[in-house]
Amino acid sequence: MSEELAPGPTESPPAPRAGPREVWKKGGRLLSVLLAVNVLLLACTLISGGAFNKVAVYDTDVFALLTTMMLLAALWILFYVLRTVRCPEAVPYRDAHAGPIWLRGGLVLFGICTLIMDVFKTGYYSSFFECQSAIKILHPLIQALFVIIQTYFLWVSAKDCIHVHLDLTRCGLMFTLATNLAIWMAAVVDESVHQAHSDSSSHSNTSHSRLAPDQRAGSQVGEDCSCNTAVCQIFQQGYFYLYPFNIEYSLFASTMLYVMWKNVGRLLSSSTHGHGHGHGHSPSRVSLFRETFFAGPILGLILFVVGLAIFIIYEVQVSGEEGRTQQALVMYYSFNIACLGLMTLVSLSGSIIYRFDRRAMDHHKNPTRTLDVALLMGAALGQYAISYYSIVAVVAGTPRDLLGALNLAHALLMIAQHVFQNVFIIESLHRGPPGAEPHDTPHKEPCHGLTFANLDALHTLPSCPPTPTLAGSSPAGPPEAVAIILAPEGHWRRRCLKDISLFLLLCNIILWIMPAFGARPHFSNTVEVDFYGYSLWAAIVNICLPFGIFYRMHAVSSLLEVYVLS
């Protein structure tokens, strides 16, 4: 019965059960952050150096570093799972907000795709084993082992608030986070260089990436080591198409590791220990289209299918003759303008609905929500930068034709859509769960959260539904049992918010698919290339676009949580 009632916002945390407080928590955090920063800078130096032919950094050096980092991170994870969490009072609290099921489910999905990518990579490098360094075959095998161990670790331990081996755990978590970010950087560099080669050589079969054996001056592979067989080319193309899933896996794991790091040594109150409240609230039944008007999911599915068709047509036509490329770009920009415009209006309408929502704001300390907000705001900066560069190029450059007008409208709507969607998501994440209205709200609807002591008294309340949902009681229980009538689930505001969440979720998925799987109108449309020059524009896009791609997938995760909270 007590778990059904929302705790008050002024509760103080109980006394810790896991030994004395840390003398200086910031000292341990500082040590772990310095370790991660130095490891990450070393990895960034080697990865960026290996991306250029004129720099004498071999791809085998990059593989060796990443393999070593993954082995060390896997060894620490095994120590944590087999030793640390088995200490007495090691995990006195579990953060109900951390590692929600949809985040862990997404991690498993992307992890499976990463394992398939590692199989393709192993097959690719094994196709010419005689002239390859052993580290190139060992790297995907170690990465597969690392993904399996890390996925299990995050699935079972994402909610832990560990209270033993504090400094070692913080350093281990930060080192594992740095390892995931290094893997992410390597994947982004590979994909960007591959895309740059494809754009500059019109999708030539001989330009695939710095990992292709004949494309890097820093490669230790001879000219006789070429990918000529059909099986080898299938493996090569296959693992490039699976890179987006590997990228998202690394970022999902990094966010969960950061929350675990913040929870090391944390003392929780009853409002965040043992059951969800506010952010991270997970009801017992979650159905995707339940309690909606169906307009949002249907319109979102239509845009998803249309966007998928347009993406396929764009990929087929954009590498053809100039007239077909122009037609593909007009089609691509038109769809994106329509989609972004609808998303902007829908996000704005969701924010307006919140002006009439009486749910209380959740002001509890929540590292997961804080990280979600920071990632949404930070990742959006990448797309902001690309859009503003495009606006300047279109306004100040020539000629001013239909494609330039579409490009300008697309850039402006991209900025507006990110702004209004962020406002909607962030406000949604700070709202309490259904039924969290302030106690002093006037004109409250009848039967919302009504507590009574006699079940027979239900039938004397004409305004209540004939078959109410009861919490804290059972049909076989005595009529004197205390129970709560849960708030009616069909309120129009909640239905509208669920429709809005599902619509935005589906739109963000298709807007993730397009750039993640190779759509680059930034280079096919020559306005920015002519204005800034290819080298500068390629650097801008290759640095900023990965953040824009990550923003879409992180928005999907946040919108799924908004749907559950509505």
XYZ file of C-alpha atoms in Angstrom:
566
model
C 0.000 0.000 0.000
C 2.765 2.399 0.867
C 4.476 1.860 -2.471
C 1.426 3.148 -4.338
C 1.628 6.615 -2.819
C 3.981 9.173 -4.387
C 6.604 10.349 -1.901
C 6.757 13.968 -0.933
C 9.377 16.204 -2.532
C 10.898 17.113 0.826
C 11.948 13.623 1.912
C 15.471 13.372 3.238
C 17.667 10.384 2.437
C 18.044 7.740 5.104
C 21.298 6.955 6.828
C 23.650 4.928 4.652
C 23.710 1.174 5.184
C 27.054 0.525 3.516
C 29.693 1.834 5.886
C 30.930 5.373 6.437
C 30.648 8.163 3.945
C 33.533 8.894 1.641
C 35.930 11.483 2.970
C 36.292 13.172 -0.402
C 34.078 11.851 -3.212
C 35.309 14.456 -5.690
C 38.862 13.164 -5.328
C 37.930 9.729 -6.647
C 35.880 11.259 -9.437
C 38.728 13.571 -10.414
C 41.182 10.672 -10.600
C 38.883 8.612 -12.807
C 38.109 11.547 -15.118
C 41.812 12.322 -15.569
C 42.447 8.674 -16.449
C 39.645 8.675 -19.033
C 40.733 11.983 -20.579
C 44.325 10.862 -21.057
C 43.364 7.478 -22.497
C 40.834 9.129 -24.804
C 43.308 11.729 -26.048
C 45.832 9.003 -26.857
C 43.202 7.043 -28.777
C 42.000 10.191 -30.566
C 45.565 11.006 -31.626
C 46.183 7.580 -33.160
C 42.743 7.308 -34.779
C 42.865 10.765 -36.365
C 46.471 10.249 -37.461
C 45.597 6.940 -39.072
C 42.884 8.583 -41.155
C 45.376 10.451 -43.352
C 47.655 8.850 -45.888
C 50.498 11.314 -45.256
C 50.734 10.466 -41.543
C 52.935 7.466 -40.751
C 50.471 5.849 -38.343
C 49.608 2.332 -39.447
C 46.087 0.977 -39.184
C 47.592 -1.918 -37.228
C 48.657 0.580 -34.546
C 45.060 1.724 -34.152
C 43.780 -1.851 -34.028
C 46.406 -2.798 -31.444
C 45.444 0.095 -29.163
C 41.709 -0.589 -29.410
C 42.234 -4.316 -28.833
C 44.335 -3.636 -25.729
C 41.754 -1.204 -24.353
C 38.902 -3.672 -24.908
C 40.832 -6.488 -23.197
C 41.610 -4.331 -20.150
C 37.991 -3.099 -19.927
C 36.676 -6.674 -20.221
C 39.028 -7.846 -17.442
C 37.791 -5.078 -15.134
C 34.150 -5.931 -15.915
C 34.799 -9.567 -15.008
C 36.419 -8.440 -11.748
C 33.381 -6.258 -10.981
C 30.856 -8.999 -11.721
C 32.764 -11.817 -9.996
C 34.290 -9.956 -7.049
C 33.079 -6.417 -6.349
C 29.302 -6.932 -6.341
C 29.693 -10.067 -4.199
C 31.181 -8.146 -1.282
C 28.884 -7.696 1.743
C 26.658 -4.627 1.368
C 28.254 -3.893 -2.035
C 24.985 -2.691 -3.610
C 22.700 -1.363 -0.854
C 20.691 0.716 -3.327
C 19.539 0.333 -6.917
C 18.603 3.439 -8.898
C 15.168 2.806 -10.407
C 15.703 5.644 -12.900
C 18.873 4.170 -14.427
C 18.915 1.674 -17.292
C 15.213 1.518 -18.246
C 14.169 -1.566 -20.158
C 13.928 0.190 -23.542
C 17.482 1.494 -23.179
C 18.820 -1.935 -22.278
C 16.740 -3.469 -25.059
C 18.228 -1.026 -27.566
C 21.694 -1.878 -26.264
C 21.064 -5.586 -26.873
C 19.684 -4.922 -30.381
C 22.657 -2.776 -31.400
C 24.996 -5.247 -29.719
C 23.642 -8.108 -31.861
C 24.161 -6.011 -35.002
C 27.700 -5.230 -33.826
C 28.393 -8.955 -33.449
C 27.186 -9.507 -37.022
C 29.481 -6.676 -38.145
C 32.405 -8.364 -36.396
C 31.610 -11.585 -38.256
C 31.695 -9.665 -41.564
C 34.964 -7.959 -40.591
C 36.570 -11.277 -39.658
C 35.432 -12.800 -42.951
C 36.720 -9.788 -44.880
C 40.217 -9.851 -43.398
C 40.356 -13.644 -43.526
C 39.786 -13.463 -47.292
C 43.455 -12.492 -47.741
C 44.953 -13.901 -44.549
C 48.372 -14.489 -46.105
C 49.124 -10.775 -46.513
C 47.331 -9.442 -43.399
C 48.634 -8.644 -39.965
C 47.211 -10.970 -37.323
C 45.938 -7.999 -35.282
C 43.392 -7.185 -38.014
C 41.732 -10.570 -37.552
C 42.166 -10.554 -33.784
C 40.546 -7.096 -33.387
C 36.963 -8.021 -34.454
C 37.140 -11.234 -32.415
C 38.153 -9.334 -29.273
C 35.489 -6.711 -29.993
C 32.831 -9.439 -30.195
C 33.972 -10.819 -26.831
C 33.982 -7.301 -25.346
C 30.467 -6.584 -26.625
C 29.096 -9.810 -25.119
C 30.699 -9.206 -21.713
C 29.780 -5.513 -21.593
C 26.170 -6.087 -22.679
C 25.649 -8.665 -19.923
C 27.321 -6.338 -17.416
C 25.121 -3.365 -18.298
C 21.968 -5.489 -18.409
C 22.405 -6.779 -14.838
C 24.299 -3.891 -13.199
C 23.054 -0.667 -14.830
C 21.034 0.241 -11.718
C 23.766 -0.490 -9.164
C 24.810 2.090 -6.586
C 28.060 0.408 -5.602
C 29.519 1.121 -2.149
C 32.766 -0.901 -2.148
C 36.010 -0.519 -4.123
C 34.863 3.013 -4.866
C 37.949 4.493 -6.541
C 38.697 1.294 -8.459
C 35.099 1.112 -9.674
C 35.089 4.753 -10.776
C 38.341 4.301 -12.698
C 37.096 1.074 -14.243
C 33.836 2.645 -15.358
C 35.589 5.687 -16.805
C 38.162 3.533 -18.606
C 35.362 1.408 -20.106
C 33.525 4.588 -21.121
C 36.708 5.902 -22.788
C 37.048 2.573 -24.603
C 33.525 2.865 -26.007
C 34.151 6.445 -27.108
C 37.394 5.366 -28.807
C 35.503 2.618 -30.673
C 32.902 5.228 -31.640
C 35.566 7.614 -32.951
C 37.229 4.834 -34.972
C 33.893 3.849 -36.530
C 32.989 7.468 -37.329
C 36.403 8.088 -38.948
C 36.165 4.900 -41.010
C 32.671 5.755 -42.195
C 33.520 9.404 -42.935
C 36.639 8.552 -44.919
C 34.736 5.867 -46.792
C 31.975 8.358 -47.610
C 34.504 11.009 -48.664
C 36.220 8.540 -51.018
C 32.852 7.519 -52.434
C 31.792 11.119 -53.052
C 35.099 12.196 -54.568
C 35.331 9.206 -56.900
C 31.630 8.706 -57.753
C 31.309 5.483 -55.795
C 34.333 3.840 -57.355
C 34.868 0.220 -56.366
C 38.445 0.956 -55.455
C 37.764 3.529 -52.731
C 36.266 2.196 -49.584
C 38.070 3.400 -46.485
C 41.298 3.627 -44.660
C 40.740 0.000 -43.623
C 40.609 -1.211 -47.214
C 43.979 -2.849 -47.870
C 44.969 -0.770 -50.897
C 43.805 2.675 -49.816
C 46.244 3.831 -47.141
C 49.842 4.799 -47.533
C 50.218 3.797 -43.902
C 48.981 0.289 -44.528
C 51.411 -2.579 -44.257
C 49.627 -4.568 -46.971
C 51.059 -5.171 -50.396
C 49.412 -4.511 -53.728
C 48.708 -8.216 -54.254
C 46.322 -8.120 -51.283
C 43.162 -6.908 -53.010
C 39.509 -7.728 -52.445
C 38.561 -9.278 -55.769
C 36.247 -12.161 -54.899
C 32.487 -11.731 -54.602
C 32.464 -13.092 -51.041
C 35.160 -10.628 -49.975
C 33.228 -7.684 -51.433
C 30.033 -8.824 -49.694
C 31.888 -8.923 -46.366
C 33.422 -5.496 -47.039
C 30.159 -3.782 -47.966
C 28.280 -5.617 -45.223
C 30.338 -4.365 -42.339
C 30.192 -0.781 -43.615
C 26.399 -0.892 -43.685
C 26.420 -2.220 -40.116
C 28.648 0.590 -38.811
C 25.658 2.790 -37.747
C 24.553 0.094 -35.291
C 28.076 -0.233 -33.903
C 28.207 3.550 -33.470
C 24.895 3.617 -31.591
C 25.914 0.653 -29.430
C 29.050 2.468 -28.270
C 27.089 5.628 -27.449
C 24.297 3.764 -25.634
C 26.890 1.927 -23.548
C 28.720 5.190 -22.806
C 25.574 6.869 -21.457
C 24.751 3.904 -19.204
C 28.339 3.740 -17.927
C 28.271 7.452 -17.094
C 25.108 7.032 -15.013
C 26.712 4.082 -13.184
C 29.766 6.251 -12.532
C 27.580 8.995 -11.054
C 25.846 6.419 -8.839
C 29.053 5.072 -7.262
C 28.785 5.745 -3.517
C 25.402 7.453 -3.947
C 22.882 7.433 -1.083
C 19.263 7.205 -2.213
C 16.036 8.182 -0.525
C 12.925 6.036 -0.696
C 11.634 8.181 -3.583
C 14.287 6.822 -5.915
C 15.082 3.461 -4.296
C 13.044 0.378 -4.996
C 10.434 1.787 -7.364
C 10.175 4.336 -10.091
C 9.028 7.877 -9.601
C 9.097 10.557 -12.220
C 11.778 9.921 -14.740
C 12.278 6.228 -15.261
C 8.736 5.316 -14.116
C 7.800 2.008 -15.672
C 4.217 0.834 -15.404
C 3.362 -2.822 -15.223
C 1.678 -2.809 -18.642
C 3.070 -0.927 -21.621
C 1.307 -1.243 -24.972
C 2.602 0.769 -27.891
C -0.720 2.030 -29.302
C -2.812 1.828 -26.140
C -4.678 4.976 -25.070
C -3.954 6.948 -28.232
C -6.169 8.560 -30.853
C -4.176 6.557 -33.490
C -3.646 9.729 -35.538
C -0.044 10.118 -34.354
C 1.171 6.547 -34.967
C -0.682 6.264 -38.298
C 0.686 9.563 -39.639
C 4.129 8.651 -38.302
C 4.045 5.246 -40.029
C 2.997 6.889 -43.301
C 5.910 9.318 -43.123
C 8.249 6.474 -42.178
C 7.273 4.348 -45.196
C 7.329 7.329 -47.589
C 10.706 8.423 -46.213
C 12.127 4.931 -46.650
C 10.983 4.858 -50.287
C 12.421 8.317 -50.961
C 15.726 7.318 -49.338
C 16.021 4.272 -51.604
C 15.187 6.328 -54.708
C 17.684 8.996 -53.612
C 20.487 6.464 -53.171
C 19.795 4.984 -56.607
C 19.504 8.273 -58.522
C 21.996 10.549 -56.787
C 25.029 8.818 -58.310
C 23.625 8.951 -61.859
C 23.577 11.714 -64.420
C 23.194 15.345 -63.371
C 19.496 15.641 -64.180
C 18.577 12.629 -62.073
C 20.754 13.889 -59.224
C 18.874 17.208 -59.267
C 15.553 15.376 -59.216
C 16.683 13.162 -56.323
C 17.802 16.193 -54.298
C 14.508 18.034 -54.859
C 12.604 14.938 -53.731
C 14.849 14.472 -50.689
C 14.635 18.096 -49.550
C 10.865 18.263 -50.155
C 10.215 15.247 -47.955
C 12.500 16.547 -45.202
C 10.867 19.994 -45.285
C 7.392 18.451 -44.952
C 8.513 16.092 -42.185
C 10.409 18.747 -40.216
C 7.540 21.213 -40.552
C 5.040 18.706 -39.159
C 7.408 17.759 -36.342
C 7.865 21.416 -35.412
C 4.111 22.021 -35.241
C 3.470 18.824 -33.309
C 6.232 19.598 -30.779
C 4.841 23.101 -30.319
C 1.338 21.713 -29.764
C 2.722 19.328 -27.144
C 4.285 22.234 -25.258
C 0.952 24.084 -25.427
C -0.878 21.045 -23.999
C 1.495 21.105 -21.029
C 0.226 24.586 -20.193
C -3.082 22.876 -19.257
C -1.469 19.870 -17.545
C -1.790 19.833 -13.766
C 0.905 17.215 -13.149
C 3.518 18.401 -10.693
C 7.103 18.959 -11.832
C 9.597 16.380 -10.590
C 12.500 18.203 -8.918
C 14.229 15.132 -7.453
C 17.937 14.658 -8.154
C 18.214 12.338 -11.140
C 21.571 11.699 -12.912
C 19.872 9.828 -15.758
C 17.569 12.707 -16.599
C 20.377 15.245 -16.234
C 22.475 13.269 -18.725
C 19.543 12.908 -21.147
C 18.993 16.664 -21.184
C 22.703 17.401 -21.614
C 22.994 14.935 -24.511
C 19.931 16.315 -26.261
C 21.223 19.869 -26.013
C 24.817 18.979 -26.849
C 24.128 16.643 -29.769
C 21.802 19.205 -31.362
C 24.763 21.590 -31.717
C 26.144 19.474 -34.569
C 23.037 19.918 -36.686
C 22.817 23.592 -35.719
C 26.335 24.138 -37.056
C 25.640 22.432 -40.392
C 22.388 24.359 -40.797
C 23.949 27.755 -40.117
C 26.813 27.057 -42.521
C 24.218 26.113 -45.161
C 22.187 29.274 -44.520
C 25.229 31.490 -45.010
C 26.240 29.645 -48.186
C 22.770 29.877 -49.725
C 22.147 33.537 -48.797
C 25.585 34.834 -49.734
C 26.296 32.514 -52.650
C 25.019 32.146 -56.205
C 23.041 31.006 -58.091
C 19.695 31.296 -56.345
C 17.581 28.529 -57.830
C 14.943 26.055 -56.638
C 17.505 23.808 -55.013
C 18.991 26.733 -53.096
C 15.540 27.740 -51.825
C 14.810 24.179 -50.699
C 18.204 24.000 -48.998
C 17.521 27.259 -47.138
C 14.055 26.158 -46.015
C 15.471 22.798 -44.918
C 18.201 24.436 -42.821
C 15.784 26.865 -41.130
C 13.258 24.139 -40.344
C 16.003 21.871 -39.030
C 16.940 24.509 -36.453
C 13.314 25.168 -35.477
C 12.513 21.462 -35.201
C 15.446 20.776 -32.893
C 14.538 23.735 -30.674
C 10.854 22.888 -30.235
C 11.425 19.145 -29.940
C 14.045 19.675 -27.232
C 11.679 21.958 -25.325
C 8.898 19.355 -25.517
C 11.093 16.388 -24.514
C 12.850 18.179 -21.652
C 9.593 19.444 -20.167
C 8.090 15.965 -20.524
C 11.000 14.343 -18.681
C 10.557 16.788 -15.795
C 6.850 16.042 -15.386
C 5.712 13.658 -12.704
C 3.931 10.427 -13.638
C 0.125 10.348 -14.128
C -1.653 11.114 -10.888
C 1.092 13.450 -9.628
C -1.111 16.534 -9.595
C -0.469 19.030 -6.786
C -2.657 18.396 -3.766
C -3.953 21.960 -3.741
C -5.217 21.899 -7.315
C -8.820 23.163 -7.388
C -11.699 21.558 -9.292
C -10.191 18.115 -9.274
C -12.112 15.490 -11.245
C -14.045 12.990 -9.088
C -12.490 9.609 -8.267
C -8.909 10.604 -9.149
C -6.755 8.968 -6.472
C -9.765 8.480 -4.122
C -8.904 6.405 -1.051
C -11.666 4.420 0.650
C -11.985 1.652 3.222
C -15.092 -0.249 2.047
C -15.240 -1.823 -1.408
C -19.053 -1.983 -1.246
C -19.123 1.811 -1.133
C -17.977 1.906 -4.764
C -21.416 1.172 -6.074
C -22.846 4.221 -4.300
C -20.587 6.599 -6.334
C -22.417 7.355 -9.614
C -19.504 9.315 -11.096
C -17.070 6.374 -10.888
C -16.742 3.770 -13.627
C -18.612 0.489 -13.036
C -15.395 -1.582 -13.096
C -12.683 0.552 -11.556
C -9.045 -0.402 -11.388
C -7.952 -1.078 -7.826
C -4.506 -0.812 -6.352
C -3.561 -2.494 -3.108
C -6.522 -4.877 -3.081
C -7.598 -8.147 -4.646
C -11.034 -9.456 -5.659
C -10.774 -12.099 -2.947
C -9.796 -9.644 -0.241
C -12.100 -8.434 2.515
C -14.398 -5.466 1.777
C -12.747 -3.529 4.587
C -9.374 -3.475 2.771
C -8.003 -0.051 1.994
C -7.664 0.622 -1.754
C -7.012 3.386 -4.238
C -8.935 4.091 -7.413
C -6.364 4.931 -10.027
C -6.963 7.964 -12.207
C -8.978 7.314 -15.393
C -6.636 6.400 -18.217
C -8.517 7.958 -21.092
C -7.933 11.617 -20.412
C -7.680 13.563 -23.661
C -4.458 15.326 -22.698
C -2.691 12.056 -22.031
C -3.957 10.619 -25.306
C -2.722 13.649 -27.229
C 0.697 13.485 -25.585
C 1.008 9.778 -26.410
C 0.071 10.479 -30.054
C 2.631 13.291 -30.214
C 5.342 11.099 -28.672
C 4.767 8.224 -31.099
C 4.608 10.531 -34.115
C 7.883 12.232 -33.206
C 9.463 8.873 -32.401
C 8.709 7.417 -35.858
C 9.836 10.595 -37.612
C 13.127 10.619 -35.710
C 13.738 6.998 -36.708
C 13.456 7.747 -40.443
C 15.552 10.899 -40.015
C 18.177 8.705 -38.324
C 18.103 6.051 -41.051
C 18.732 8.485 -43.925
C 22.088 9.979 -42.845
C 23.195 6.903 -40.889
C 23.023 4.707 -43.994
C 24.689 7.055 -46.421
C 22.442 9.925 -47.530
C 24.761 12.931 -47.969
C 22.946 15.745 -49.781
C 25.582 18.043 -48.286
C 27.998 16.869 -51.010
C 25.535 16.080 -53.814
C 24.214 19.630 -53.542
C 27.187 21.717 -54.654
C 26.090 25.038 -53.090
C 28.123 24.606 -49.897
C 30.986 22.808 -51.680
C 31.389 25.697 -54.131
C 31.097 28.312 -51.391
C 33.427 26.842 -48.733
C 35.574 24.516 -50.816
C 35.453 20.741 -50.595
C 38.077 20.305 -47.850
C 36.527 22.770 -45.385
C 32.954 21.651 -46.047
C 33.902 17.972 -45.731
C 35.579 18.685 -42.374
C 32.476 20.533 -41.115
C 30.094 17.760 -42.168
C 32.275 14.876 -40.979
C 32.725 16.454 -37.543
C 29.165 17.696 -36.981
C 26.997 15.076 -38.699
C 27.823 12.189 -36.287
C 26.416 14.299 -33.465
C 23.280 14.953 -35.502
C 22.866 11.228 -36.149
C 23.321 10.450 -32.463
C 20.767 13.141 -31.591
C 18.069 11.334 -33.564
C 18.580 7.993 -31.852
C 18.831 9.589 -28.414
C 15.620 11.501 -29.137
C 13.950 8.180 -29.982
C 14.973 6.768 -26.594
C 13.772 9.900 -24.773
C 10.463 9.996 -26.668
C 9.772 6.372 -25.770
C 10.191 7.348 -22.145
C 7.932 10.371 -22.652
C 5.287 8.030 -24.077
C 5.470 5.783 -21.018
C 5.346 8.765 -18.630
C 2.339 10.384 -20.322
